[in-house]
Coordinates of C-alpha atoms in Angstrom, one line a residue:
Chain F
M1343 CA 28.9 -3.8 -11.2
R1344 CA 32.7 -4.0 -10.1
D1345 CA 35.0 -6.7 -10.9
L1346 CA 36.8 -8.4 -8.3
D1347 CA 39.2 -10.0 -10.8
R1348 CA 40.4 -6.7 -11.9
E1349 CA 43.3 -4.7 -10.2
E1350 CA 41.7 -1.1 -10.0
T1351 CA 38.7 -2.6 -8.0
Y1352 CA 41.4 -3.0 -5.2
L1353 CA 42.1 0.9 -5.1
V1354 CA 39.7 1.8 -2.3
D1355 CA 41.7 -0.7 0.0
R1356 CA 43.6 2.4 0.9
Q1357 CA 45.0 1.0 4.1
G1358 CA 45.7 -2.6 2.6
L1359 CA 43.7 -4.6 4.4
A1360 CA 44.1 -7.5 1.8
L1361 CA 47.8 -7.8 3.2
E1362 CA 46.6 -7.9 7.1
L1363 CA 43.9 -10.8 6.1
R1364 CA 46.5 -12.7 3.6
D1365 CA 49.2 -12.6 6.8
L1366 CA 46.6 -12.9 9.4
V1367 CA 47.8 -16.4 10.7
G1368 CA 50.8 -16.3 13.1
S1369 CA 50.1 -12.8 13.7
G1370 CA 49.6 -11.0 17.2
P1371 CA 51.3 -10.9 20.6
V1372 CA 52.9 -14.0 22.3
P1373 CA 52.9 -14.7 25.9
Q1374 CA 56.1 -14.0 27.6
E1375 CA 55.7 -16.1 30.6
A1376 CA 53.5 -19.3 32.0
Y1377 CA 50.3 -18.5 33.8
P1378 CA 48.7 -20.7 36.3
A1379 CA 45.5 -23.1 35.5
P1380 CA 42.4 -23.0 35.8
F1381 CA 41.7 -20.2 32.9
A1382 CA 38.8 -17.7 32.5
A1383 CA 38.3 -15.1 30.2
L1384 CA 36.3 -11.8 30.7
A1385 CA 35.9 -10.5 27.1
Y1386 CA 35.3 -7.2 25.4
G1387 CA 34.9 -6.2 21.8
E1388 CA 37.2 -7.9 19.7
G1389 CA 38.1 -10.4 22.5
H1390 CA 34.4 -11.7 22.5
F1391 CA 34.3 -14.3 19.9
A1392 CA 37.7 -16.0 21.1
A1393 CA 36.4 -16.4 24.4
K1394 CA 32.9 -17.9 23.1
A1395 CA 34.9 -20.1 20.6
L1396 CA 37.0 -21.4 23.5
G1397 CA 34.1 -21.7 25.6
L1398 CA 36.1 -20.1 28.6
P1399 CA 34.2 -19.4 31.9
D1400 CA 34.0 -15.7 32.4
W1401 CA 35.3 -16.0 36.1
T1402 CA 37.5 -18.1 38.2
E1403 CA 38.5 -18.3 41.9
T1404 CA 41.9 -19.4 41.5
G1405 CA 44.5 -19.6 38.3
T1406 CA 44.0 -16.9 35.6
L1407 CA 41.8 -14.5 34.5
F1408 CA 42.4 -13.1 31.0
L1409 CA 40.8 -9.7 30.8
L1410 CA 40.5 -9.0 27.1
E1411 CA 39.9 -5.4 26.7
G1412 CA 39.3 -5.4 22.8
G1413 CA 36.4 -2.9 22.9
Y1414 CA 34.3 -0.6 25.1
D1415 CA 33.3 -1.9 28.4
L1416 CA 32.2 1.6 30.2
G1417 CA 34.5 0.8 33.1
E1418 CA 33.4 -2.4 33.5
A1419 CA 36.7 -4.1 32.7
S1420 CA 38.7 -2.4 35.4
A1421 CA 36.3 -3.0 38.1
M1422 CA 36.0 -6.7 37.4
G1423 CA 39.8 -6.8 37.2
L1424 CA 40.4 -5.2 40.5
L1425 CA 37.5 -7.6 42.2
A1426 CA 39.4 -10.4 40.8
E1427 CA 42.8 -9.1 41.7
S1428 CA 41.7 -8.9 45.6
G1429 CA 41.2 -12.8 45.5
R1430 CA 43.7 -15.4 44.8
V1431 CA 43.6 -14.9 40.9
R1432 CA 46.3 -13.7 38.6
V1433 CA 44.6 -11.1 36.2
V1434 CA 46.2 -10.5 32.8
R1435 CA 44.9 -7.8 31.0
V1436 CA 45.5 -8.3 27.0
G1437 CA 44.1 -5.5 24.5
F1438 CA 44.3 -1.9 23.3
R1439 CA 43.2 -0.4 26.5
P1440 CA 45.8 2.3 28.7
G1441 CA 47.9 0.2 31.1
V1442 CA 47.5 -3.4 29.7
D1443 CA 50.1 -6.0 30.2
V1444 CA 50.1 -7.1 26.4
Y1445 CA 49.2 -4.8 24.0
L1446 CA 46.8 -5.7 21.0
P1447 CA 46.2 -3.2 18.4
P1448 CA 42.5 -2.6 17.2
S1449 CA 41.6 -4.7 14.2
P1450 CA 38.8 -6.1 12.9
L1451 CA 40.7 -9.1 12.4
S1452 CA 41.9 -9.1 16.1
P1453 CA 39.6 -12.2 17.3
Y1454 CA 41.9 -14.5 15.8
R1455 CA 44.8 -12.8 17.5
Y1456 CA 42.9 -13.3 21.1
L1457 CA 42.3 -16.5 20.5
R1458 CA 46.1 -17.5 19.6
F1459 CA 47.1 -15.5 22.5
L1460 CA 44.8 -17.4 24.8
L1461 CA 45.6 -21.0 23.0
L1462 CA 49.4 -20.3 23.6
A1463 CA 49.0 -19.1 27.1
M1464 CA 46.9 -22.1 28.2
G1465 CA 49.6 -24.5 26.6
E1466 CA 47.1 -25.5 23.7
E1467 CA 49.7 -25.2 21.1
K1468 CA 48.3 -28.5 19.3
A1469 CA 44.7 -26.6 19.0
L1470 CA 46.2 -23.7 17.5
K1471 CA 48.1 -25.7 14.8
E1472 CA 45.0 -27.1 13.8
V1473 CA 43.0 -23.5 13.6
D1474 CA 46.4 -22.3 11.5
E1475 CA 46.1 -25.4 9.3
A1476 CA 42.3 -24.8 8.6
L1477 CA 43.1 -21.0 8.0
L1478 CA 46.0 -21.7 5.7
A1479 CA 43.9 -24.2 3.9
E1480 CA 41.0 -21.6 3.4
R1481 CA 43.7 -18.9 2.2
R1482 CA 44.8 -20.8 -0.6
R1483 CA 41.3 -20.4 -1.9
L1484 CA 40.4 -17.0 -0.9
T1485 CA 43.1 -14.3 -2.0
P1486 CA 42.5 -11.7 -4.5
E1487 CA 44.7 -13.3 -7.0
V1488 CA 42.3 -16.5 -7.1
P1489 CA 39.7 -15.6 -9.8
L1490 CA 36.0 -15.6 -9.1
E1491 CA 35.2 -19.4 -10.3
E1492 CA 37.5 -20.8 -7.6
N1493 CA 37.1 -18.3 -4.8
P1494 CA 34.3 -19.0 -2.6
A1495 CA 34.7 -15.7 -0.8
K1496 CA 34.5 -13.7 -4.2
F1497 CA 31.3 -15.7 -5.0
L1498 CA 29.7 -15.3 -1.7
A1499 CA 30.3 -11.6 -2.0
Y1500 CA 28.5 -11.5 -5.3
T1501 CA 25.5 -13.4 -3.8
L1502 CA 25.1 -10.9 -1.0
L1503 CA 25.5 -7.8 -3.0
E1504 CA 22.4 -5.4 -3.0
R1505 CA 20.7 -8.1 -0.4
L1506 CA 20.6 -8.2 3.4
P1507 CA 22.3 -11.3 4.5
L1508 CA 20.8 -13.4 7.3
F1509 CA 23.2 -15.4 9.2
Y1510 CA 22.3 -19.0 10.6
S1511 CA 24.9 -21.1 12.2
P1512 CA 23.5 -23.9 14.0
F1513 CA 26.5 -25.8 14.6
F1514 CA 28.0 -22.7 16.8
R1515 CA 25.5 -20.0 17.2
P1516 CA 28.2 -17.0 18.3
L1517 CA 29.4 -17.3 14.7
E1518 CA 26.3 -15.6 13.7
E1519 CA 27.1 -12.3 15.5
A1520 CA 30.6 -12.4 14.8
A1521 CA 29.7 -12.2 10.9
Q1522 CA 27.2 -9.3 11.8
S1523 CA 30.3 -7.5 13.2
L1524 CA 32.5 -8.3 10.4
F1525 CA 30.0 -7.3 7.9
A1526 CA 29.7 -4.2 9.9
R1527 CA 33.0 -3.1 10.4
I1528 CA 34.8 -4.6 7.1
G1529 CA 31.8 -4.5 4.8
K1530 CA 30.0 -1.3 6.2
S1531 CA 26.9 -3.1 5.5
L1532 CA 23.9 -4.3 7.4
S1533 CA 23.0 -7.9 8.1
L1534 CA 20.6 -10.0 10.5
T1535 CA 20.9 -12.9 13.0
P1536 CA 18.0 -14.8 14.1
P1537 CA 17.1 -15.1 18.0
F1538 CA 17.2 -18.4 19.8
S1539 CA 14.3 -20.0 18.4
A1540 CA 15.8 -19.4 14.8
L1541 CA 13.4 -21.8 12.9
E1542 CA 10.3 -20.4 14.3
F1543 CA 11.6 -16.6 13.5
F1544 CA 12.2 -17.8 10.0
L1545 CA 8.5 -19.2 9.7
T1546 CA 7.0 -16.3 11.6
G1547 CA 9.0 -13.1 10.8
L1548 CA 9.9 -13.3 7.0
E1549 CA 6.3 -12.8 5.9
A1550 CA 5.6 -9.1 6.9
R1551 CA 3.6 -7.9 4.2
H1552 CA 5.1 -4.5 4.6
E1553 CA 8.4 -5.9 3.3
Q1554 CA 9.6 -3.6 0.3
G1555 CA 13.1 -3.5 1.6
D1556 CA 16.3 -5.2 0.4
P1557 CA 16.0 -8.7 -0.8
L1558 CA 17.1 -11.0 1.9
A1559 CA 20.0 -13.6 1.2
A1560 CA 20.4 -16.4 3.8
V1561 CA 23.9 -17.8 4.7
L1562 CA 23.6 -21.4 6.1
L1563 CA 26.8 -21.7 7.8
G1564 CA 28.1 -25.5 8.6
G1565 CA 25.2 -27.7 7.6
G1566 CA 23.7 -30.2 10.0
E1567 CA 19.8 -31.3 10.6
A1568 CA 19.0 -27.4 11.8
A1569 CA 20.5 -25.9 8.6
S1570 CA 18.5 -28.3 6.3
L1571 CA 15.3 -27.4 8.1
A1572 CA 16.1 -23.9 7.8
K1573 CA 16.8 -24.5 4.0
E1574 CA 13.5 -26.2 3.4
I1575 CA 11.5 -23.1 5.4
L1576 CA 13.8 -20.4 3.9
E1577 CA 13.6 -21.4 0.2
T1578 CA 10.2 -19.9 -0.2
R1579 CA 10.7 -16.9 1.7
V1580 CA 14.3 -15.2 0.9
D1581 CA 15.8 -14.0 -2.4
A1582 CA 18.7 -16.3 -2.2
I1583 CA 20.3 -19.1 0.0
A1584 CA 24.0 -19.6 0.2
E1585 CA 25.2 -22.8 1.9
V1586 CA 28.9 -22.6 3.3
P1587 CA 29.8 -26.2 4.3
L1588 CA 31.9 -26.9 7.2
P1589 CA 35.5 -27.1 6.3
E1590 CA 38.0 -30.1 7.5
G1591 CA 39.4 -30.0 11.5
S1592 CA 38.4 -29.7 15.0
R1593 CA 35.4 -28.0 16.0
L1594 CA 37.4 -24.8 16.7
A1595 CA 39.3 -24.8 13.7
Q1596 CA 35.9 -25.3 11.8
A1597 CA 34.5 -22.4 13.6
M1598 CA 37.4 -20.1 13.1
A1599 CA 38.0 -20.9 9.4
L1600 CA 34.4 -20.2 8.6
W1601 CA 34.9 -16.6 10.3
Y1602 CA 38.2 -16.2 8.1
R1603 CA 36.1 -17.3 5.1
L1604 CA 33.2 -14.3 6.0
A1605 CA 36.2 -12.0 6.9
W1606 CA 37.4 -12.3 3.3
T1607 CA 33.5 -12.2 2.0
A1608 CA 33.0 -9.0 4.1
Y1609 CA 36.4 -7.6 2.4
Y1610 CA 35.1 -8.2 -1.2
L1611 CA 31.8 -7.0 -0.4
A1612 CA 33.3 -3.6 0.7
L1613 CA 35.2 -3.5 -2.6
L1614 CA 31.8 -4.2 -4.4
Y1615 CA 30.2 -1.4 -2.8
G1616 CA 33.2 0.8 -3.7
T1617 CA 33.9 1.4 0.0
D1618 CA 37.4 1.5 2.0
P1619 CA 37.3 -1.9 4.0
S1620 CA 39.7 -0.9 7.0
D1621 CA 38.3 1.2 9.8
Q1622 CA 36.8 4.5 9.8
E1623 CA 38.3 7.3 12.2
V1624 CA 34.8 7.2 14.0
L1625 CA 35.8 4.0 15.7
E1626 CA 38.8 5.6 17.0
R1627 CA 36.5 8.7 18.6
L1628 CA 34.2 5.8 20.2
R1629 CA 37.0 4.0 21.7
E1630 CA 38.0 7.5 23.5
I1631 CA 34.8 8.4 25.0
T1632 CA 34.1 4.7 26.4
Chain A
M1424 CA -4.2 3.2 8.1
R1425 CA -5.8 1.1 10.7
D1426 CA -7.2 2.8 13.9
L1427 CA -6.3 1.1 17.1
D1428 CA -8.8 3.0 18.9
R1429 CA -11.7 1.5 16.9
E1430 CA -13.5 -2.0 17.7
E1431 CA -13.2 -3.0 13.9
T1432 CA -9.4 -3.0 14.0
Y1433 CA -9.6 -5.9 16.4
L1434 CA -11.8 -8.4 14.3
V1435 CA -8.5 -9.7 13.0
D1436 CA -7.6 -11.1 16.4
R1437 CA -9.9 -14.0 15.7
Q1438 CA -8.5 -16.4 18.6
G1439 CA -8.6 -13.6 21.2
L1440 CA -5.1 -13.2 21.9
A1441 CA -5.8 -9.7 23.6
L1442 CA -7.7 -11.5 26.1
E1443 CA -4.6 -14.3 26.9
L1444 CA -2.3 -11.0 26.8
R1445 CA -4.9 -9.3 29.7
D1446 CA -5.1 -12.3 31.8
L1447 CA -1.5 -13.5 31.6
V1448 CA -0.7 -12.5 35.4
G1449 CA -1.3 -15.8 37.2
S1450 CA -1.7 -17.9 34.4
G1451 CA 0.2 -21.4 33.9
P1452 CA 0.8 -24.6 35.9
V1453 CA 2.0 -24.3 39.6
P1454 CA 4.3 -27.0 40.9
Q1455 CA 2.4 -29.8 42.6
E1456 CA 5.5 -30.6 45.2
A1457 CA 8.8 -29.3 46.5
Y1458 CA 12.1 -29.8 44.6
P1459 CA 15.5 -30.0 46.2
A1460 CA 18.1 -27.3 45.8
P1461 CA 20.5 -26.3 43.9
F1462 CA 18.3 -25.5 40.9
A1463 CA 19.6 -25.6 37.0
A1464 CA 17.6 -25.2 34.1
L1465 CA 18.1 -26.4 30.4
A1466 CA 15.8 -24.6 28.1
Y1467 CA 14.4 -24.8 24.8
G1468 CA 12.1 -22.3 22.6
E1469 CA 9.5 -20.9 25.0
G1470 CA 11.4 -21.5 28.0
H1471 CA 15.0 -19.7 27.0
F1472 CA 14.0 -16.3 28.2
A1473 CA 12.6 -17.3 31.3
A1474 CA 16.0 -19.3 32.0
K1475 CA 18.0 -16.3 30.9
A1476 CA 15.8 -13.8 33.2
L1477 CA 16.4 -15.8 36.2
G1478 CA 20.3 -16.3 35.2
L1479 CA 20.0 -20.3 36.0
P1480 CA 22.8 -22.4 35.3
D1481 CA 22.0 -25.1 32.4
W1482 CA 23.5 -27.9 34.4
T1483 CA 23.9 -29.2 38.1
E1484 CA 25.4 -32.3 39.5
T1485 CA 22.9 -32.4 42.5
G1486 CA 19.7 -30.8 43.3
T1487 CA 17.1 -30.0 40.4
L1488 CA 17.5 -29.7 36.7
F1489 CA 14.2 -28.2 34.9
L1490 CA 14.1 -29.3 31.3
L1491 CA 12.1 -26.6 29.7
E1492 CA 10.5 -28.2 26.5
G1493 CA 9.0 -25.0 25.0
G1494 CA 10.4 -25.7 21.4
Y1495 CA 12.4 -27.7 19.0
D1496 CA 15.5 -29.3 20.4
L1497 CA 16.2 -32.0 17.8
G1498 CA 16.5 -34.7 20.2
E1499 CA 18.8 -32.7 22.5
A1500 CA 16.4 -32.4 25.5
S1501 CA 15.5 -36.0 25.6
A1502 CA 19.5 -37.1 25.7
M1503 CA 20.3 -34.3 28.2
G1504 CA 17.6 -35.6 30.8
L1505 CA 18.7 -39.0 30.3
L1506 CA 22.3 -37.8 31.1
A1507 CA 21.1 -35.8 34.0
E1508 CA 19.0 -38.9 35.5
S1509 CA 21.8 -41.2 35.6
G1510 CA 23.4 -39.0 38.0
R1511 CA 22.3 -37.6 41.6
V1512 CA 19.8 -35.1 39.8
R1513 CA 16.0 -34.9 40.0
V1514 CA 15.0 -34.0 36.3
V1515 CA 11.6 -32.2 35.9
R1516 CA 10.2 -31.9 32.4
V1517 CA 8.2 -28.8 31.5
G1518 CA 6.6 -28.1 28.4
F1519 CA 4.4 -29.2 25.4
R1520 CA 6.8 -32.3 24.4
P1521 CA 5.2 -35.7 24.8
G1522 CA 5.8 -37.4 28.3
V1523 CA 6.6 -34.1 30.1
D1524 CA 6.0 -34.1 33.8
V1525 CA 4.2 -30.6 33.9
Y1526 CA 2.3 -29.7 30.6
L1527 CA 2.4 -26.2 29.3
P1528 CA 0.7 -25.5 26.0
P1529 CA 2.4 -23.7 23.2
S1530 CA 1.9 -19.9 23.2
P1531 CA 3.7 -16.8 22.4
L1532 CA 3.2 -16.0 25.8
S1533 CA 4.7 -18.8 27.6
P1534 CA 7.7 -17.3 28.6
Y1535 CA 5.9 -15.6 31.5
R1536 CA 4.3 -18.8 32.4
Y1537 CA 7.8 -20.7 32.6
L1538 CA 9.3 -17.9 34.8
R1539 CA 6.3 -18.1 37.2
F1540 CA 6.3 -22.1 37.4
L1541 CA 10.5 -21.6 38.1
L1542 CA 10.1 -19.0 40.7
L1543 CA 7.3 -20.9 42.4
A1544 CA 9.1 -24.3 42.0
M1545 CA 12.4 -22.7 43.8
G1546 CA 10.2 -20.8 46.7
E1547 CA 10.8 -17.6 45.3
E1548 CA 7.3 -16.3 45.8
K1549 CA 8.4 -12.5 46.7
A1550 CA 10.1 -12.4 43.5
L1551 CA 7.1 -13.3 41.6
K1552 CA 5.0 -11.0 43.6
E1553 CA 7.3 -8.3 42.4
V1554 CA 7.2 -9.4 38.6
D1555 CA 3.2 -9.8 38.9
E1556 CA 2.8 -6.3 40.5
A1557 CA 5.0 -4.6 37.6
L1558 CA 3.1 -6.5 34.8
L1559 CA 0.0 -5.3 36.6
A1560 CA 1.0 -1.9 36.5
E1561 CA 1.9 -2.0 33.0
R1562 CA -1.3 -3.7 32.1
R1563 CA -3.4 -0.5 33.3
R1564 CA -2.1 1.5 30.3
L1565 CA -1.8 -1.2 27.6
T1566 CA -5.1 -2.9 27.2
P1567 CA -7.3 -2.1 24.0
E1568 CA -9.8 0.3 25.9
V1569 CA -6.9 2.7 27.2
P1570 CA -6.9 5.5 23.8
L1571 CA -3.6 5.7 22.0
E1572 CA -2.6 9.1 24.1
E1573 CA -2.5 7.3 27.2
N1574 CA -1.1 3.9 25.6
P1575 CA 2.5 3.7 25.4
A1576 CA 2.0 0.0 23.5
K1577 CA -0.1 1.4 20.6
F1578 CA 2.1 4.4 20.5
L1579 CA 5.2 2.4 19.9
A1580 CA 3.4 0.4 17.3
Y1581 CA 2.5 2.9 15.2
T1582 CA 6.0 4.4 15.4
L1583 CA 7.4 1.0 14.1
L1584 CA 4.7 0.6 11.1
E1585 CA 6.2 0.2 7.9
R1586 CA 9.7 0.5 9.5
L1587 CA 12.2 -2.2 10.4
P1588 CA 12.7 -2.2 14.4
L1589 CA 16.2 -2.5 15.8
F1590 CA 16.1 -3.7 19.3
Y1591 CA 18.8 -2.6 21.9
S1592 CA 18.7 -3.2 25.6
P1593 CA 22.1 -2.7 27.1
F1594 CA 20.5 -3.1 30.7
F1595 CA 19.6 -6.7 29.9
R1596 CA 20.9 -8.1 26.3
P1597 CA 18.8 -11.4 26.2
L1598 CA 15.5 -9.1 25.9
E1599 CA 16.5 -8.0 22.5
E1600 CA 16.3 -11.5 21.0
A1601 CA 13.1 -12.0 23.0
A1602 CA 11.7 -9.0 21.9
Q1603 CA 12.7 -10.2 17.9
S1604 CA 10.8 -13.4 18.6
L1605 CA 7.6 -11.5 20.0
F1606 CA 7.6 -9.3 16.9
A1607 CA 8.0 -12.4 14.5
R1608 CA 5.5 -14.7 16.3
I1609 CA 2.9 -12.1 17.1
G1610 CA 3.5 -9.1 14.9
K1611 CA 4.5 -11.5 11.6
S1612 CA 7.3 -8.8 11.4
L1613 CA 10.8 -8.8 10.9
S1614 CA 13.2 -7.0 13.3
L1615 CA 17.0 -6.7 13.8
T1616 CA 19.4 -7.2 17.0
P1617 CA 22.8 -6.0 17.3
P1618 CA 25.9 -8.3 17.7
F1619 CA 27.9 -8.1 21.2
S1620 CA 29.7 -5.1 20.2
A1621 CA 26.6 -3.1 19.8
L1622 CA 27.8 0.5 19.6
E1623 CA 30.7 -0.1 16.9
F1624 CA 27.8 -1.8 14.8
F1625 CA 25.5 1.0 14.9
L1626 CA 28.8 3.4 13.8
T1627 CA 29.7 1.0 10.8
G1628 CA 26.8 -1.2 9.8
L1629 CA 23.8 1.3 9.4
E1630 CA 26.0 3.6 6.5
A1631 CA 25.5 0.7 3.7
R1632 CA 25.2 2.7 0.5
H1633 CA 22.8 0.1 -1.0
E1634 CA 20.2 0.7 1.7
Q1635 CA 17.2 1.3 -0.3
G1636 CA 14.8 -0.8 2.4
D1637 CA 12.6 -0.2 5.0
P1638 CA 13.5 2.8 7.0
L1639 CA 15.1 1.4 10.4
A1640 CA 13.4 2.6 13.7
A1641 CA 15.7 1.8 16.6
V1642 CA 14.0 0.9 19.9
L1643 CA 16.2 1.7 23.1
L1644 CA 15.0 -0.5 25.9
G1645 CA 15.9 0.7 29.7
G1646 CA 18.1 3.6 29.6
G1647 CA 21.5 4.0 31.0
E1648 CA 25.1 5.1 29.8
A1649 CA 25.3 2.7 26.6
A1650 CA 21.6 3.7 25.6
S1651 CA 22.7 7.5 25.4
L1652 CA 25.7 6.7 23.2
A1653 CA 23.4 4.6 21.3
K1654 CA 21.1 7.5 20.8
E1655 CA 23.6 9.6 20.1
I1656 CA 25.2 7.5 17.2
L1657 CA 21.8 6.4 15.8
E1658 CA 20.3 9.8 15.4
T1659 CA 21.6 10.7 12.3
R1660 CA 21.5 7.2 11.0
V1661 CA 17.9 5.9 11.7
D1662 CA 14.7 7.1 10.5
A1663 CA 12.9 6.9 14.3
I1664 CA 14.2 6.5 17.6
A1665 CA 11.5 5.1 20.4
E1666 CA 13.0 5.1 24.0
V1667 CA 11.4 2.9 26.6
P1668 CA 12.3 3.8 30.2
L1669 CA 12.7 1.1 32.8
P1670 CA 9.8 0.6 34.9
E1671 CA 9.8 0.5 38.9
G1672 CA 10.9 -2.9 40.5
S1673 CA 13.5 -5.6 40.8
R1674 CA 15.8 -6.1 37.9
L1675 CA 13.8 -9.3 37.2
A1676 CA 10.4 -7.5 37.2
Q1677 CA 11.8 -4.5 35.1
A1678 CA 12.9 -7.0 32.4
M1679 CA 9.5 -8.9 32.7
A1680 CA 7.8 -5.6 32.3
L1681 CA 9.3 -4.6 29.3
W1682 CA 8.9 -8.0 27.7
Y1683 CA 5.0 -7.6 28.4
R1684 CA 5.2 -4.1 27.1
L1685 CA 7.0 -5.5 23.8
A1686 CA 4.3 -8.5 23.8
W1687 CA 1.2 -5.8 23.5
T1688 CA 3.4 -3.8 21.1
A1689 CA 3.6 -6.9 18.7
Y1690 CA -0.2 -7.4 19.2
Y1691 CA -1.0 -4.1 18.2
L1692 CA 1.4 -4.0 15.1
A1693 CA -0.3 -7.3 13.9
L1694 CA -3.5 -5.5 14.2
L1695 CA -2.0 -2.5 12.1
Y1696 CA -0.9 -4.6 9.5
G1697 CA -4.4 -6.5 9.4
T1698 CA -3.1 -9.9 10.5
D1699 CA -4.0 -12.3 12.8
P1700 CA -1.6 -12.1 16.2
S1701 CA -2.2 -15.7 17.3
D1702 CA -0.1 -18.7 16.1
Q1703 CA -0.1 -19.9 12.6
E1704 CA -0.9 -23.6 11.5
V1705 CA 2.5 -23.8 10.3
L1706 CA 4.1 -23.8 13.8
E1707 CA 2.1 -26.9 14.6
R1708 CA 3.9 -28.5 11.8
L1709 CA 7.2 -27.5 12.6
R1710 CA 6.9 -28.8 16.3
E1711 CA 5.7 -32.5 14.9
I1712 CA 9.1 -32.6 12.9
T1713 CA 11.5 -31.3 15.3

């Protein structure tokens, strides 16, 4: 098994995703002007989690609509943008699509940058400061020079190795699919998310007698009553359970800190599988055709 | 392998779920009075898909709030009900929780019944008629007496046997988790749903080198450009692809007809695994403690 505390393990990180992960806080474009309230965000791809985390509506009749073009939208984004502009709404296009107002290059770490841009654009500097502090606090324990026994992301990556992760985050459900995306794009790895009625799913869906596959590892994000019940149900049904308690801070800071922890975990998992954690060329081609 | 065209295969259906499936159209409670518009629905468990399919908001300041108590809510439903009642809103509690206004017993097939109740309560008889016609059209091809070669649900069940289904429904994404719930609760079987950026996930998440598990079977629901792209990506990455085209009818009728097809498929899959497709007692206990 590869050793995350040895330098040679990091050779597969050819494009230096570790540096981008380490220097994430404070990166990304900043708004160059003031935008009128109220705010809404219609978000695709990498912008999706930021819009969810802020709880922004996806449409407004006045004020500013941020069109987050961070992934394929099959023409929907520009259609919606034209529709909004025909009314009394200022449309601000942010992302990596041609003709955007604010360019934000593709990266698996862009969800933080969309969030940062939105918070600054809405004048929410204080909320951003809380998020940044929570991420910096996480970072102190998550970088490659922090050895396994003091590094929860390295530890979680070893727990998930050769297992199929199942993410459950009752305190903020959208974090589950954000985790699934991080593990696919960075970890090059398959993972599972439960449906709306998650506890029922754990009770009924994990006992299929045909299961000869990878052993499941449940990752319970954030604690609370539903997570405790899930743990009780899952104990006899999965191979391993990892509990990640809520970090300190505002609800938004907590969600983003957990997201950041999972990004590091996906990074370490890629290294353990001996695969490059950065984007493959094939994603570039998908962007071109959609 | 068990044979879905032989009577003995149906012996594991001890509680007769096939009859409930066959007689689903027109079943369930009907409203006994008129409710004031506008309408909203706050939905838990079995009520969730109906509220999503109708695109109802989950809160309103006037009119009627339907509180669909069809699953665990950890006390949230009654808190929200009290909050709504303190304003100018009529609250109608529907479900299987103690003290509901309209009782709807637990069943994996209840999503249809919540939908039917809501449509009747909102005076949408025409929309319900379209849904019912689409379900009856499906039923003609899906019941046990229709042999395999003419029965798409039986056929799909054989395709998914001993495989891990991956549901993708770009025309209506909530159908994916509804399918995952049906396959868990009726089929006693694990399945996967993709995150928001599904095409990216298919490109990056399905090539993990550690995959020694069940072979994946993609189920593409409803067609369209995104489904075609998914098919192209998935062809080299999964073991089998099943395409289920959109049936005739309104968008709502199409979504419900696909849901009904999947319910029958999950039923046949349970039989192929030799397991009872009806609810296990353990779900009863979950309801008691949540």
